[in-house]
Amino acid sequence: QTITYLEIREMNNTITWSLDKYKQNLRIDGDFVYSYSTKVAEIDHLEEKVKPLGYWSMTTSKHINYVAREYGYKVSQEVA
């Protein structure tokens, strides 16, 4: 799977990056997904899942689903 836009910043040994489609409002910092400035999900690379950290709006849910698709992971139905 190809990510067409990738901005990587290294801060305190943590990689932060944003994806093409929602680059203004979506970013990944380490193993966490941020929608706007709110931490909304955790990326579990062992289980290959994105785990929401609560119940979110339609837009935030789209962000979480987009990250999961880009990784080729599933979205966990359980809230972390």
N, CA, C and O atoms as a GROMACS GRO file, in nm:
protein
  320
    1GLN      N    1   0.085  -0.118   0.000
    1GLN     CA    2   0.000   0.000   0.000
    1GLN      C    3   0.089   0.124   0.000
    1GLN      O    4   0.189   0.128   0.072
    2THR      N    5   0.053   0.223  -0.080
    2THR     CA    6   0.135   0.342  -0.095
    2THR      C    7   0.069   0.460  -0.026
    2THR      O    8  -0.050   0.487  -0.047
    3ILE      N    9   0.144   0.530   0.055
    3ILE     CA   10   0.098   0.655   0.114
    3ILE      C   11   0.158   0.765   0.027
    3ILE      O   12   0.280   0.776   0.015
    4THR      N   13   0.072   0.846  -0.033
    4THR     CA   14   0.120   0.943  -0.131
    4THR      C   15   0.185   1.066  -0.069
    4THR      O   16   0.269   1.129  -0.133
    5TYR      N   17   0.149   1.100   0.053
    5TYR     CA   18   0.207   1.216   0.119
    5TYR      C   19   0.250   1.172   0.257
    5TYR      O   20   0.172   1.108   0.328
    6LEU      N   21   0.369   1.203   0.293
    6LEU     CA   22   0.417   1.162   0.424
    6LEU      C   23   0.506   1.270   0.480
    6LEU      O   24   0.610   1.303   0.422
    7GLU      N   25   0.466   1.326   0.590
    7GLU     CA   26   0.547   1.426   0.657
    7GLU      C   27   0.594   1.364   0.787
    7GLU      O   28   0.512   1.325   0.870
    8ILE      N   29   0.721   1.356   0.805
    8ILE     CA   30   0.777   1.292   0.924
    8ILE      C   31   0.857   1.396   1.002
    8ILE      O   32   0.942   1.466   0.947
    9ARG      N   33   0.828   1.404   1.130
    9ARG     CA   34   0.904   1.489   1.220
    9ARG      C   35   0.949   1.405   1.338
    9ARG      O   36   0.870   1.328   1.392
   10GLU      N   37   1.072   1.418   1.376
   10GLU     CA   38   1.120   1.343   1.490
   10GLU      C   39   1.134   1.438   1.608
   10GLU      O   40   1.210   1.535   1.602
   11MET      N   41   1.060   1.409   1.715
   11MET     CA   42   1.066   1.489   1.836
   11MET      C   43   1.081   1.394   1.954
   11MET      O   44   0.997   1.306   1.973
   12ASN      N   45   1.183   1.411   2.030
   12ASN     CA   46   1.205   1.327   2.149
   12ASN      C   47   1.197   1.178   2.115
   12ASN      O   48   1.135   1.100   2.187
   13ASN      N   49   1.259   1.140   2.005
   13ASN     CA   50   1.264   1.002   1.959
   13ASN      C   51   1.127   0.944   1.925
   13ASN      O   52   1.110   0.822   1.921
   14THR      N   53   1.028   1.029   1.900
   14THR     CA   54   0.896   0.985   1.857
   14THR      C   55   0.872   1.036   1.716
   14THR      O   56   0.896   1.154   1.688
   15ILE      N   57   0.827   0.950   1.630
   15ILE     CA   58   0.801   0.990   1.492
   15ILE      C   59   0.655   1.035   1.481
   15ILE      O   60   0.564   0.964   1.523
   16THR      N   61   0.637   1.152   1.426
   16THR     CA   62   0.504   1.207   1.401
   16THR      C   63   0.487   1.221   1.251
   16THR      O   64   0.576   1.271   1.183
   17TRP      N   65   0.373   1.177   1.199
   17TRP     CA   66   0.352   1.191   1.055
   17TRP      C   67   0.205   1.210   1.025
   17TRP      O   68   0.118   1.176   1.106
   18SER      N   69   0.179   1.264   0.908
   18SER     CA   70   0.041   1.285   0.864
   18SER      C   71   0.022   1.216   0.730
   18SER      O   72   0.117   1.196   0.654
   19LEU      N   73  -0.102   1.181   0.702
   19LEU     CA   74  -0.137   1.111   0.580
   19LEU      C   75  -0.195   1.208   0.478
   19LEU      O   76  -0.241   1.316   0.514
   20ASP      N   77  -0.193   1.170   0.354
   20ASP     CA   78  -0.233   1.258   0.245
   20ASP      C   79  -0.376   1.309   0.256
   20ASP      O   80  -0.397   1.430   0.250
   21LYS      N   81  -0.472   1.222   0.270
   21LYS     CA   82  -0.612   1.260   0.257
   21LYS      C   83  -0.658   1.362   0.360
   21LYS      O   84  -0.732   1.455   0.326
   22TYR      N   85  -0.616   1.348   0.484
   22TYR     CA   86  -0.661   1.437   0.591
   22TYR      C   87  -0.542   1.508   0.655
   22TYR      O   88  -0.538   1.524   0.777
   23LYS      N   89  -0.446   1.551   0.575
   23LYS     CA   90  -0.320   1.599   0.632
   23LYS      C   91  -0.334   1.721   0.721
   23LYS      O   92  -0.246   1.745   0.804
   24GLN      N   93  -0.441   1.798   0.708
   24GLN     CA   94  -0.458   1.914   0.794
   24GLN      C   95  -0.510   1.876   0.933
   24GLN      O   96  -0.479   1.943   1.031
   25ASN      N   97  -0.588   1.768   0.941
   25ASN     CA   98  -0.659   1.738   1.065
   25ASN      C   99  -0.626   1.603   1.127
   25ASN      O  100  -0.680   1.568   1.232
   26LEU      N  101  -0.540   1.527   1.064
   26LEU     CA  102  -0.510   1.391   1.109
   26LEU      C  103  -0.360   1.372   1.116
   26LEU      O  104  -0.287   1.407   1.023
   27ARG      N  105  -0.314   1.316   1.228
   27ARG     CA  106  -0.172   1.284   1.238
   27ARG      C  107  -0.153   1.160   1.324
   27ARG      O  108  -0.240   1.124   1.403
   28ILE      N  109  -0.040   1.097   1.305
   28ILE     CA  110  -0.001   0.981   1.384
   28ILE      C  111   0.125   1.019   1.459
   28ILE      O  112   0.223   1.064   1.400
   29ASP      N  113   0.121   0.999   1.589
   29ASP     CA  114   0.235   1.031   1.676
   29ASP      C  115   0.268   0.904   1.753
   29ASP      O  116   0.195   0.865   1.844
   30GLY      N  117   0.378   0.841   1.717
   30GLY     CA  118   0.411   0.712   1.776
   30GLY      C  119   0.306   0.610   1.738
   30GLY      O  120   0.285   0.584   1.619
   31ASP      N  121   0.239   0.551   1.836
   31ASP     CA  122   0.135   0.452   1.811
   31ASP      C  123  -0.004   0.508   1.835
   31ASP      O  124  -0.098   0.432   1.858
   32PHE      N  125  -0.019   0.640   1.831
   32PHE     CA  126  -0.149   0.702   1.857
   32PHE      C  127  -0.195   0.785   1.739
   32PHE      O  128  -0.115   0.846   1.668
   33VAL      N  129  -0.325   0.785   1.719
   33VAL     CA  130  -0.389   0.862   1.612
   33VAL      C  131  -0.452   0.986   1.675
   33VAL      O  132  -0.522   0.977   1.776
   34TYR      N  133  -0.425   1.102   1.615
   34TYR     CA  134  -0.483   1.228   1.660
   34TYR      C  135  -0.571   1.284   1.552
   34TYR      O  136  -0.530   1.297   1.436
   35SER      N  137  -0.694   1.318   1.589
   35SER     CA  138  -0.786   1.388   1.500
   35SER      C  139  -0.795   1.530   1.554
   35SER      O  140  -0.834   1.552   1.668
   36TYR      N  141  -0.757   1.625   1.469
   36TYR     CA  142  -0.736   1.762   1.514
   36TYR      C  143  -0.630   1.754   1.623
   36TYR      O  144  -0.519   1.711   1.593
   37SER      N  145  -0.655   1.792   1.745
   37SER     CA  146  -0.551   1.782   1.849
   37SER      C  147  -0.587   1.680   1.956
   37SER      O  148  -0.526   1.679   2.063
   38THR      N  149  -0.686   1.595   1.929
   38THR     CA  150  -0.734   1.499   2.029
   38THR      C  151  -0.683   1.359   1.997
   38THR      O  152  -0.693   1.312   1.883
   39LYS      N  153  -0.628   1.292   2.099
   39LYS     CA  154  -0.585   1.152   2.084
   39LYS      C  155  -0.711   1.066   2.077
   39LYS      O  156  -0.789   1.062   2.172
   40VAL      N  157  -0.732   0.997   1.963
   40VAL     CA  158  -0.858   0.926   1.941
   40VAL      C  159  -0.845   0.774   1.926
   40VAL      O  160  -0.944   0.702   1.938
   41ALA      N  161  -0.724   0.725   1.901
   41ALA     CA  162  -0.708   0.580   1.881
   41ALA      C  163  -0.563   0.540   1.904
   41ALA      O  164  -0.471   0.621   1.895
   42GLU      N  165  -0.546   0.412   1.933
   42GLU     CA  166  -0.414   0.352   1.950
   42GLU      C  167  -0.394   0.250   1.839
   42GLU      O  168  -0.485   0.175   1.805
   43ILE      N  169  -0.274   0.247   1.783
   43ILE     CA  170  -0.240   0.150   1.679
   43ILE      C  171  -0.169   0.032   1.746
   43ILE      O  172  -0.063   0.049   1.807
   44ASP      N  173  -0.227  -0.085   1.734
   44ASP     CA  174  -0.170  -0.207   1.790
   44ASP      C  175  -0.111  -0.288   1.674
   44ASP      O  176  -0.182  -0.354   1.599
   45HIS      N  177   0.022  -0.280   1.662
   45HIS     CA  178   0.088  -0.346   1.550
   45HIS      C  179   0.094  -0.497   1.566
   45HIS      O  180   0.100  -0.569   1.466
   46LEU      N  181   0.092  -0.548   1.688
   46LEU     CA  182   0.094  -0.693   1.708
   46LEU      C  183  -0.038  -0.757   1.664
   46LEU      O  184  -0.037  -0.861   1.599
   47GLU      N  185  -0.149  -0.694   1.699
   47GLU     CA  186  -0.280  -0.747   1.661
   47GLU      C  187  -0.327  -0.694   1.526
   47GLU      O  188  -0.430  -0.737   1.473
   48GLU      N  189  -0.251  -0.598   1.470
   48GLU     CA  190  -0.285  -0.534   1.343
   48GLU      C  191  -0.426  -0.474   1.349
   48GLU      O  192  -0.511  -0.498   1.263
   49LYS      N  193  -0.446  -0.393   1.455
   49LYS     CA  194  -0.574  -0.327   1.477
   49LYS      C  195  -0.551  -0.182   1.515
   49LYS      O  196  -0.447  -0.146   1.572
   50VAL      N  197  -0.650  -0.099   1.484
   50VAL     CA  198  -0.655   0.037   1.535
   50VAL      C  199  -0.767   0.038   1.638
   50VAL      O  200  -0.882   0.006   1.606
   51LYS      N  201  -0.733   0.076   1.761
   51LYS     CA  202  -0.829   0.069   1.871
   51LYS      C  203  -0.875   0.209   1.911
   51LYS      O  204  -0.796   0.287   1.965
   52PRO      N  205  -1.003   0.242   1.884
   52PRO     CA  206  -1.055   0.372   1.925
   52PRO      C  207  -1.046   0.389   2.077
   52PRO      O  208  -1.060   0.293   2.152
   53LEU      N  209  -1.023   0.512   2.120
   53LEU     CA  210  -1.012   0.542   2.263
   53LEU      C  211  -1.142   0.602   2.317
   53LEU      O  212  -1.142   0.664   2.423
   54GLY      N  213  -1.250   0.584   2.245
   54GLY     CA  214  -1.380   0.635   2.287
   54GLY      C  215  -1.476   0.627   2.171
   54GLY      O  216  -1.447   0.566   2.068
   55TYR      N  217  -1.591   0.688   2.189
   55TYR     CA  218  -1.691   0.695   2.082
   55TYR      C  219  -1.683   0.834   2.022
   55TYR      O  220  -1.684   0.933   2.095
   56TRP      N  221  -1.673   0.842   1.889
   56TRP     CA  222  -1.640   0.967   1.823
   56TRP      C  223  -1.742   1.006   1.718
   56TRP      O  224  -1.829   0.927   1.680
   57SER      N  225  -1.729   1.130   1.672
   57SER     CA  226  -1.815   1.183   1.566
   57SER      C  227  -1.790   1.108   1.435
   57SER      O  228  -1.695   1.030   1.424
   58MET      N  229  -1.875   1.134   1.338
   58MET     CA  230  -1.861   1.073   1.205
   58MET      C  231  -1.725   1.108   1.144
   58MET      O  232  -1.659   1.021   1.088
   59THR      N  233  -1.684   1.234   1.154
   59THR     CA  234  -1.556   1.277   1.094
   59THR      C  235  -1.439   1.206   1.160
   59THR      O  236  -1.350   1.158   1.090
   60THR      N  237  -1.438   1.200   1.292
   60THR     CA  238  -1.329   1.133   1.362
   60THR      C  239  -1.327   0.984   1.332
   60THR      O  240  -1.220   0.925   1.317
   61SER      N  241  -1.445   0.923   1.322
   61SER     CA  242  -1.452   0.781   1.284
   61SER      C  243  -1.395   0.758   1.145
   61SER      O  244  -1.329   0.657   1.121
   62LYS      N  245  -1.419   0.853   1.054
   62LYS     CA  246  -1.360   0.843   0.920
   62LYS      C  247  -1.208   0.849   0.928
   62LYS      O  248  -1.140   0.775   0.857
   63HIS      N  249  -1.155   0.936   1.014
   63HIS     CA  250  -1.010   0.945   1.032
   63HIS      C  251  -0.954   0.811   1.080
   63HIS      O  252  -0.855   0.762   1.026
   64ILE      N  253  -1.018   0.754   1.181
   64ILE     CA  254  -0.971   0.626   1.238
   64ILE      C  255  -0.976   0.516   1.132
   64ILE      O  256  -0.880   0.439   1.117
   65ASN      N  257  -1.086   0.508   1.059
   65ASN     CA  258  -1.098   0.407   0.953
   65ASN      C  259  -0.996   0.426   0.842
   65ASN      O  260  -0.944   0.329   0.788
   66TYR      N  261  -0.967   0.550   0.810
   66TYR     CA  262  -0.867   0.581   0.706
   66TYR      C  263  -0.728   0.532   0.749
   66TYR      O  264  -0.657   0.471   0.669
   67VAL      N  265  -0.691   0.557   0.874
   67VAL     CA  266  -0.562   0.510   0.923
   67VAL      C  267  -0.555   0.357   0.916
   67VAL      O  268  -0.455   0.301   0.872
   68ALA      N  269  -0.661   0.292   0.959
   68ALA     CA  270  -0.664   0.145   0.954
   68ALA      C  271  -0.646   0.094   0.811
   68ALA      O  272  -0.570   0.001   0.788
   69ARG      N  273  -0.715   0.155   0.716
   69ARG     CA  274  -0.702   0.114   0.575
   69ARG      C  275  -0.560   0.135   0.524
   69ARG      O  276  -0.506   0.049   0.454
   70GLU      N  277  -0.499   0.247   0.559
   70GLU     CA  278  -0.363   0.275   0.513
   70GLU      C  279  -0.264   0.172   0.566
   70GLU      O  280  -0.169   0.135   0.496
   71TYR      N  281  -0.284   0.126   0.688
   71TYR     CA  282  -0.197   0.024   0.746
   71TYR      C  283  -0.235  -0.117   0.701
   71TYR      O  284  -0.156  -0.210   0.714
   72GLY      N  285  -0.355  -0.133   0.648
   72GLY     CA  286  -0.404  -0.267   0.617
   72GLY      C  287  -0.452  -0.339   0.742
   72GLY      O  288  -0.453  -0.462   0.746
   73TYR      N  289  -0.492  -0.263   0.844
   73TYR     CA  290  -0.538  -0.316   0.971
   73TYR      C  291  -0.690  -0.307   0.980
   73TYR      O  292  -0.754  -0.243   0.896
   74LYS      N  293  -0.746  -0.373   1.082
   74LYS     CA  294  -0.888  -0.363   1.111
   74LYS      C  295  -0.907  -0.262   1.225
   74LYS      O  296  -0.815  -0.235   1.302
   75VAL      N  297  -1.028  -0.208   1.234
   75VAL     CA  298  -1.063  -0.123   1.347
   75VAL      C  299  -1.126  -0.212   1.451
   75VAL      O  300  -1.222  -0.284   1.422
   76SER      N  301  -1.074  -0.208   1.573
   76SER     CA  302  -1.129  -0.286   1.682
   76SER      C  303  -1.268  -0.235   1.716
   76SER      O  304  -1.291  -0.114   1.720
   77GLN      N  305  -1.362  -0.325   1.740
   77GLN     CA  306  -1.498  -0.286   1.779
   77GLN      C  307  -1.504  -0.253   1.928
   77GLN      O  308  -1.601  -0.193   1.975
   78GLU      N  309  -1.401  -0.293   2.002
   78GLU     CA  310  -1.395  -0.263   2.145
   78GLU      C  311  -1.324  -0.130   2.164
   78GLU      O  312  -1.225  -0.102   2.096
   79VAL      N  313  -1.375  -0.050   2.255
   79VAL     CA  314  -1.311   0.076   2.286
   79VAL      C  315  -1.199   0.048   2.385
   79VAL      O  316  -1.219  -0.017   2.487
   80ALA      N  317  -1.079   0.099   2.353
   80ALA     CA  318  -0.961   0.076   2.438
   80ALA      C  319  -0.971   0.157   2.566
   80ALA      O  320  -0.881   0.150   2.651
   0.00000   0.00000   0.00000
